[in-house]
C-alpha positions as YAML, in Angstrom:
chain: A
units: angstrom
residues:
- id: 1
  name: MET
  ca: [0.15, 0.10, -0.05]
- id: 2
  name: LEU
  ca: [1.46, 3.32, -0.97]
- id: 3
  name: VAL
  ca: [-1.01, 5.83, 0.38]
- id: 4
  name: SER
  ca: [-3.98, 5.19, 3.28]
- id: 5
  name: TYR
  ca: [-5.97, 8.24, 4.01]
- id: 6
  name: SER
  ca: [-8.99, 9.08, 6.39]
- id: 7
  name: LYS
  ca: [-10.45, 12.57, 5.81]
- id: 8
  name: LEU
  ca: [-12.53, 12.05, 8.89]
- id: 9
  name: ARG
  ca: [-9.62, 11.52, 11.19]
- id: 10
  name: GLY
  ca: [-7.28, 14.02, 9.06]
- id: 11
  name: ILE
  ca: [-4.32, 11.71, 9.04]
- id: 12
  name: TYR
  ca: [-2.64, 9.72, 6.45]
- id: 13
  name: HIS
  ca: [0.19, 7.24, 5.99]
- id: 14
  name: ILE
  ca: [2.52, 7.32, 3.03]
- id: 15
  name: GLU
  ca: [5.26, 4.67, 1.84]
- id: 16
  name: GLU
  ca: [8.45, 5.96, 2.91]
- id: 17
  name: ASN
  ca: [9.96, 7.13, -0.41]
- id: 18
  name: LYS
  ca: [10.68, 10.44, -1.43]
- id: 19
  name: ARG
  ca: [9.38, 9.93, -5.17]
- id: 20
  name: TYR
  ca: [5.64, 9.89, -4.04]
- id: 21
  name: ARG
  ca: [3.56, 13.12, -2.87]
- id: 22
  name: PHE
  ca: [-0.16, 13.24, -1.83]
- id: 23
  name: ASN
  ca: [-2.39, 15.91, -2.15]
- id: 24
  name: GLU
  ca: [-4.95, 15.89, 0.43]
- id: 25
  name: GLU
  ca: [-7.20, 18.46, -0.85]
- id: 26
  name: HIS
  ca: [-7.50, 16.88, -4.32]
- id: 27
  name: GLY
  ca: [-6.85, 13.27, -2.97]
- id: 28
  name: THR
  ca: [-4.17, 12.99, -5.80]
- id: 29
  name: LEU
  ca: [-1.02, 11.07, -5.76]
- id: 30
  name: GLU
  ca: [1.80, 11.92, -7.62]
- id: 31
  name: ILE
  ca: [5.14, 9.96, -8.68]
- id: 32
  name: ILE
  ca: [8.20, 12.40, -8.82]
- id: 33
  name: LYS
  ca: [10.99, 11.05, -11.31]
- id: 34
  name: THR
  ca: [9.15, 7.99, -12.94]
- id: 35
  name: LYS
  ca: [11.22, 4.94, -13.37]
- id: 36
  name: LYS
  ca: [10.56, 1.70, -15.52]
- id: 37
  name: GLU
  ca: [10.05, -0.08, -12.49]
- id: 38
  name: ASP
  ca: [7.09, 2.38, -11.75]
- id: 39
  name: GLU
  ca: [5.01, 0.83, -14.44]
- id: 40
  name: GLY
  ca: [2.32, -1.59, -13.70]
- id: 41
  name: GLU
  ca: [-1.19, -1.93, -12.06]
- id: 42
  name: TYR
  ca: [-2.50, 0.29, -9.32]
- id: 43
  name: GLU
  ca: [-5.45, 0.34, -7.35]
- id: 44
  name: LEU
  ca: [-7.61, 3.18, -5.84]
- id: 45
  name: VAL
  ca: [-9.78, 2.03, -2.80]
- id: 46
  name: VAL
  ca: [-12.29, 4.62, -1.81]
- id: 47
  name: LEU
  ca: [-14.59, 4.04, 1.39]
- id: 48
  name: THR
  ca: [-17.58, 5.89, 1.30]
- id: 49
  name: SER
  ca: [-20.48, 5.27, 4.37]
- id: 50
  name: GLY
  ca: [-19.11, 2.09, 4.69]
- id: 51
  name: LEU
  ca: [-19.24, 1.25, 0.84]
- id: 52
  name: GLU
  ca: [-16.05, 0.67, -0.85]
- id: 53
  name: ASN
  ca: [-15.49, 1.71, -4.43]
- id: 54
  name: VAL
  ca: [-12.37, 0.25, -6.14]
- id: 55
  name: ASN
  ca: [-10.70, 1.58, -9.48]
- id: 56
  name: ASN
  ca: [-7.80, -0.17, -11.07]
- id: 57
  name: LEU
  ca: [-5.22, 2.03, -13.00]
- id: 58
  name: HIS
  ca: [-2.61, 0.98, -15.49]
- id: 59
  name: ILE
  ca: [0.57, 3.13, -15.87]
- id: 60
  name: GLU
  ca: [3.20, 2.76, -18.79]
- id: 61
  name: ILE
  ca: [6.37, 4.12, -18.68]
- id: 62
  name: TYR
  ca: [7.85, 5.06, -22.00]
- id: 63
  name: GLU
  ca: [11.11, 5.89, -22.85]
- id: 64
  name: LEU
  ca: [12.20, 8.82, -25.21]
- id: 65
  name: ILE
  ca: [13.44, 8.50, -28.66]
- id: 66
  name: SER
  ca: [16.97, 9.70, -29.30]
- id: 67
  name: ASN
  ca: [20.08, 9.54, -31.92]
- id: 68
  name: LEU
  ca: [17.78, 8.06, -34.45]
- id: 69
  name: SER
  ca: [19.76, 7.01, -37.84]
- id: 70
  name: ILE
  ca: [19.42, 5.52, -41.17]
- id: 71
  name: ASP
  ca: [22.17, 2.48, -41.81]
- id: 72
  name: MET
  ca: [22.24, 1.77, -45.83]
- id: 73
  name: THR
  ca: [23.65, -1.51, -47.80]
- id: 74
  name: GLN
  ca: [23.54, -1.65, -51.41]
- id: 75
  name: ASN
  ca: [23.95, -4.59, -53.89]
- id: 76
  name: GLN
  ca: [24.74, -3.06, -57.35]
- id: 77
  name: GLU
  ca: [22.80, -4.91, -60.32]
- id: 78
  name: ASN
  ca: [23.38, -3.80, -63.86]
- id: 79
  name: ALA
  ca: [21.64, -0.19, -64.25]
- id: 80
  name: SER
  ca: [19.74, -0.49, -61.03]
- id: 81
  name: CYS
  ca: [20.92, -0.38, -57.35]
- id: 82
  name: LEU
  ca: [19.38, -2.31, -54.58]
- id: 83
  name: ILE
  ca: [19.40, -0.30, -51.19]
- id: 84
  name: THR
  ca: [18.55, -1.74, -47.78]
- id: 85
  name: LEU
  ca: [17.45, 1.02, -45.58]
- id: 86
  name: ASN
  ca: [17.39, 0.06, -41.73]
- id: 87
  name: CYS
  ca: [16.21, 2.80, -39.42]
- id: 88
  name: THR
  ca: [18.20, 2.53, -35.97]
- id: 89
  name: LEU
  ca: [18.07, 4.50, -32.64]
- id: 90
  name: GLN
  ca: [20.07, 4.45, -29.40]
- id: 91
  name: SER
  ca: [16.88, 4.81, -26.91]
- id: 92
  name: GLY
  ca: [13.36, 4.58, -27.13]
- id: 93
  name: ASP
  ca: [10.90, 1.77, -26.57]
- id: 94
  name: ARG
  ca: [7.63, 0.45, -27.84]
- id: 95
  name: VAL
  ca: [8.44, 2.57, -31.20]
- id: 96
  name: THR
  ca: [6.03, 2.79, -34.36]
- id: 97
  name: TYR
  ca: [8.02, 3.64, -37.73]
- id: 98
  name: SER
  ca: [6.82, 5.00, -40.99]
- id: 99
  name: TRP
  ca: [8.64, 5.80, -44.47]
- id: 100
  name: ILE
  ca: [8.18, 8.90, -46.55]
- id: 101
  name: GLN
  ca: [9.50, 9.16, -49.93]
- id: 102
  name: ASN
  ca: [10.13, 12.46, -51.00]
- id: 103
  name: GLN
  ca: [6.40, 13.96, -49.71]
- id: 104
  name: GLU
  ca: [4.60, 10.62, -50.08]
- id: 105
  name: VAL
  ca: [3.80, 8.20, -47.08]
- id: 106
  name: LEU
  ca: [4.96, 4.62, -47.82]
- id: 107
  name: ASN
  ca: [2.67, 1.69, -46.84]
- id: 108
  name: THR
  ca: [5.03, 0.11, -44.08]
- id: 109
  name: ASN
  ca: [5.20, 0.38, -40.24]
- id: 110
  name: SER
  ca: [8.81, -1.60, -40.35]
- id: 111
  name: SER
  ca: [12.12, -0.26, -39.42]
- id: 112
  name: VAL
  ca: [13.75, -1.80, -42.72]
- id: 113
  name: LEU
  ca: [12.87, -0.60, -46.04]
- id: 114
  name: GLN
  ca: [14.13, -2.17, -49.36]
- id: 115
  name: ILE
  ca: [13.94, -0.03, -52.33]
- id: 116
  name: THR
  ca: [15.68, 0.14, -56.10]
- id: 117
  name: VAL
  ca: [17.21, 3.05, -57.28]
- id: 118
  name: THR
  ca: [17.37, 3.74, -60.89]
- id: 119
  name: SER
  ca: [18.50, 6.95, -62.78]
- id: 120
  name: ASP
  ca: [15.04, 8.14, -62.87]
- id: 121
  name: THR
  ca: [14.51, 7.79, -58.84]
- id: 122
  name: ALA
  ca: [17.98, 8.76, -58.08]
- id: 123
  name: ASN
  ca: [17.13, 12.03, -56.72]
- id: 124
  name: SER
  ca: [14.42, 10.72, -54.24]
- id: 125
  name: THR
  ca: [15.26, 11.24, -50.52]
- id: 126
  name: TYR
  ca: [13.87, 8.79, -47.96]
- id: 127
  name: THR
  ca: [12.32, 9.83, -44.16]
- id: 128
  name: CYS
  ca: [12.25, 7.53, -41.35]
- id: 129
  name: LYS
  ca: [10.10, 8.38, -38.58]
- id: 130
  name: ALA
  ca: [9.80, 6.89, -35.43]
- id: 131
  name: SER
  ca: [7.43, 7.66, -32.53]
- id: 132
  name: ASN
  ca: [6.05, 6.70, -29.42]
- id: 133
  name: PRO
  ca: [3.14, 8.19, -27.00]
- id: 134
  name: VAL
  ca: [5.76, 10.27, -25.24]
- id: 135
  name: SER
  ca: [8.30, 11.21, -28.14]
- id: 136
  name: GLU
  ca: [9.10, 11.67, -31.89]
- id: 137
  name: ASN
  ca: [12.06, 11.90, -34.24]
- id: 138
  name: THR
  ca: [12.53, 11.93, -37.86]
- id: 139
  name: THR
  ca: [15.88, 11.44, -40.00]
- id: 140
  name: VAL
  ca: [16.59, 11.66, -43.85]
- id: 141
  name: ALA
  ca: [18.74, 9.54, -46.05]
- id: 142
  name: THR
  ca: [19.75, 9.88, -49.61]
- id: 143
  name: PRO
  ca: [20.19, 6.35, -51.41]
- id: 144
  name: TRP
  ca: [21.75, 7.06, -54.99]
- id: 145
  name: MET
  ca: [25.03, 8.04, -52.78]
- id: 146
  name: LYS
  ca: [25.63, 4.51, -52.10]
- id: 147
  name: CYS
  ca: [25.22, 3.67, -56.02]
- id: 148
  name: ASN
  ca: [27.86, 3.58, -58.82]
- id: 149
  name: PHE
  ca: [25.97, 4.79, -61.61]
- id: 150
  name: LYS
  ca: [25.82, 8.45, -62.59]
- id: 151
  name: THR
  ca: [22.98, 10.03, -62.75]
- id: 152
  name: GLU
  ca: [21.84, 13.08, -65.01]
- id: 153
  name: GLN
  ca: [22.31, 15.54, -62.06]
- id: 154
  name: THR
  ca: [25.79, 14.15, -61.06]
- id: 155
  name: LYS
  ca: [26.69, 14.46, -64.87]
- id: 156
  name: HIS
  ca: [25.75, 17.99, -65.07]
- id: 157
  name: SER
  ca: [27.52, 19.01, -62.01]
- id: 158
  name: PHE
  ca: [30.47, 17.42, -62.99]
- id: 159
  name: LEU
  ca: [30.47, 19.16, -66.21]
- id: 160
  name: VAL
  ca: [29.79, 22.69, -64.66]
- id: 161
  name: TYR
  ca: [32.89, 21.74, -62.26]
- id: 162
  name: ALA
  ca: [34.94, 20.96, -65.53]
- id: 163
  name: VAL
  ca: [33.99, 24.04, -67.12]
- id: 164
  name: VAL
  ca: [34.60, 26.14, -64.16]
- id: 165
  name: ILE
  ca: [37.94, 24.81, -63.52]
- id: 166
  name: THR
  ca: [38.88, 25.13, -67.21]
- id: 167
  name: VAL
  ca: [38.25, 28.67, -67.13]
- id: 168
  name: VAL
  ca: [39.96, 29.52, -63.95]
- id: 169
  name: ALA
  ca: [43.05, 27.54, -65.42]
- id: 170
  name: LEU
  ca: [43.11, 29.60, -68.67]
- id: 171
  name: LEU
  ca: [43.04, 32.84, -66.56]
- id: 172
  name: PHE
  ca: [45.81, 31.51, -64.49]
- id: 173
  name: PHE
  ca: [48.18, 30.85, -67.70]
- id: 174
  name: LEU
  ca: [47.12, 34.39, -69.04]
- id: 175
  name: LEU
  ca: [48.22, 36.08, -66.06]
- id: 176
  name: ILE
  ca: [51.51, 34.31, -66.06]
- id: 177
  name: ILE
  ca: [52.02, 35.07, -69.69]
- id: 178
  name: LEU
  ca: [51.25, 38.68, -69.22]
- id: 179
  name: TRP
  ca: [53.73, 38.83, -66.11]
- id: 180
  name: ARG
  ca: [56.40, 37.48, -67.80]
- id: 181
  name: HIS
  ca: [55.80, 39.92, -70.66]
- id: 182
  name: TYR
  ca: [55.89, 42.84, -68.35]
- id: 183
  name: SER
  ca: [58.98, 41.07, -66.70]
- id: 184
  name: LYS
  ca: [61.10, 41.40, -69.81]
- id: 185
  name: LYS
  ca: [60.27, 45.20, -70.01]
- id: 186
  name: THR
  ca: [61.08, 45.97, -66.39]
- id: 187
  name: GLY
  ca: [63.88, 43.49, -66.19]
- id: 188
  name: LYS
  ca: [62.49, 42.06, -62.87]
- id: 189
  name: HIS
  ca: [60.99, 38.57, -62.49]
- id: 190
  name: VAL
  ca: [59.13, 39.21, -59.28]
- id: 191
  name: LEU
  ca: [55.62, 38.14, -59.12]
- id: 192
  name: ASN
  ca: [53.54, 40.50, -57.15]
- id: 193
  name: SER
  ca: [50.03, 39.16, -56.13]
- id: 194
  name: GLN
  ca: [48.38, 42.18, -56.24]
- id: 195
  name: GLY
  ca: [49.64, 43.09, -59.84]
- id: 196
  name: PRO
  ca: [52.94, 44.17, -61.79]
- id: 197
  name: ALA
  ca: [55.83, 45.43, -59.86]
- id: 198
  name: PRO
  ca: [55.59, 49.32, -59.60]
- id: 199
  name: ARG
  ca: [58.30, 51.08, -61.71]
- id: 200
  name: GLU
  ca: [60.88, 52.27, -59.84]
- id: 201
  name: GLU
  ca: [61.64, 56.01, -60.45]
- id: 202
  name: PRO
  ca: [65.34, 57.11, -60.74]
- id: 203
  name: GLU
  ca: [67.39, 58.37, -58.05]
- id: 204
  name: PRO
  ca: [67.72, 62.24, -58.28]
- id: 205
  name: GLN
  ca: [71.13, 63.10, -58.72]
- id: 206
  name: ALA
  ca: [73.03, 65.38, -56.22]
- id: 207
  name: VAL
  ca: [73.23, 69.06, -57.44]
- id: 208
  name: ASN
  ca: [76.03, 71.13, -55.72]
- id: 209
  name: THR
  ca: [75.01, 74.74, -55.82]
- id: 210
  name: VAL
  ca: [77.46, 77.56, -55.33]
- id: 211
  name: TYR
  ca: [76.22, 80.65, -53.60]
- id: 212
  name: SER
  ca: [77.92, 84.09, -53.84]
- id: 213
  name: THR
  ca: [77.46, 87.22, -51.98]
- id: 214
  name: VAL
  ca: [76.67, 90.07, -54.58]
- id: 215
  name: GLN
  ca: [76.79, 93.71, -52.95]
- id: 216
  name: LYS
  ca: [74.39, 96.47, -54.53]
- id: 217
  name: PRO
  ca: [76.63, 99.52, -55.83]
- id: 218
  name: GLN
  ca: [75.89, 102.22, -53.67]
- id: 219
  name: PRO
  ca: [75.96, 105.91, -55.28]
- id: 220
  name: PRO
  ca: [79.13, 107.79, -55.02]
- id: 221
  name: ILE
  ca: [79.27, 110.08, -51.79]
- id: 222
  name: SER
  ca: [79.83, 113.73, -52.62]
- id: 223
  name: PRO
  ca: [82.61, 115.22, -50.67]
- id: 224
  name: VAL
  ca: [81.42, 117.49, -47.79]
- id: 225
  name: GLN
  ca: [83.17, 120.61, -47.65]
- id: 226
  name: THR
  ca: [84.05, 122.08, -44.42]
- id: 227
  name: THR
  ca: [82.81, 125.40, -43.96]
- id: 228
  name: GLN
  ca: [85.12, 127.28, -41.17]
- id: 229
  name: THR
  ca: [82.72, 129.99, -39.90]
- id: 230
  name: VAL
  ca: [84.82, 133.06, -38.00]
- id: 231
  name: TYR
  ca: [82.77, 134.66, -35.52]
- id: 232
  name: GLU
  ca: [84.25, 138.16, -34.11]
- id: 233
  name: LEU
  ca: [83.23, 139.38, -30.97]
- id: 234
  name: ALA
  ca: [81.05, 142.67, -31.44]
- id: 235
  name: GLY
  ca: [81.61, 145.56, -29.04]
- id: 236
  name: PRO
  ca: [82.06, 149.52, -29.12]
- id: 237
  name: VAL
  ca: [84.87, 150.85, -31.21]
- id: 238
  name: VAL
  ca: [87.60, 152.22, -29.23]
- id: 239
  name: LYS
  ca: [89.50, 155.28, -30.85]
- id: 240
  name: PRO
  ca: [93.13, 155.31, -30.09]
- id: 241
  name: THR
  ca: [93.93, 158.12, -28.12]
- id: 242
  name: SER
  ca: [96.29, 160.88, -29.07]
- id: 243
  name: THR
  ca: [99.40, 161.00, -26.59]
- id: 244
  name: HIS
  ca: [101.10, 164.41, -26.63]
- id: 245
  name: ASN
  ca: [104.42, 164.68, -24.57]
- id: 246
  name: VAL
  ca: [104.19, 167.69, -22.27]
- id: 247
  name: ALA
  ca: [107.37, 168.99, -21.29]
- id: 248
  name: PRO
  ca: [108.12, 169.32, -17.92]
- id: 249
  name: CYS
  ca: [108.04, 172.93, -16.51]
...
């Protein structure tokens, strides 16, 4: 017995397991972190006014689907190619399989599908779908990749690649010829990935410049005449006094 509950007494008993949780208000039992061993039959007994009501429950535990893939094996026969597709998964139980060719659902529920690939059906893709009540997963395969015959699409792709490679090769050889022609003119044989090497300018020759001092002629300087000025002290003119000799008496 996992849970025993009495609404009148207000008590209940639950098994000592941390993965069970009982809700008194709604009378529900929750299993936390379910495991494969939780799968099985469960019985709910309800007593009301002395009447016993028994309900049986069956619980199934499903494993999630993961890592779905398609394994291909082939058997070449003339112009056709027999391919066996095997849909495999890493985890998941009680899985239902279905196959889809392009957009059309095929009438099979097996994990194995056998097909015959011809040049007309070489472009078809096949999808494996695996599902169970709790998960779903799909994966896609292109069977013609396992066959050896060349399809029209592969022939066309090969032709396009060949043309592109040829054009690139011609352009490469043309660049080499132009480079050699340019190298002969310049006398240099260094290939520059960004174009022809730039032409070097000649180094300028050193020029010696002689500087001389030139004096501007000056006009002749006229001689300066020295003028001597005689200044005379002006004053009253004193006439000389006549001197008479007087004989002594």
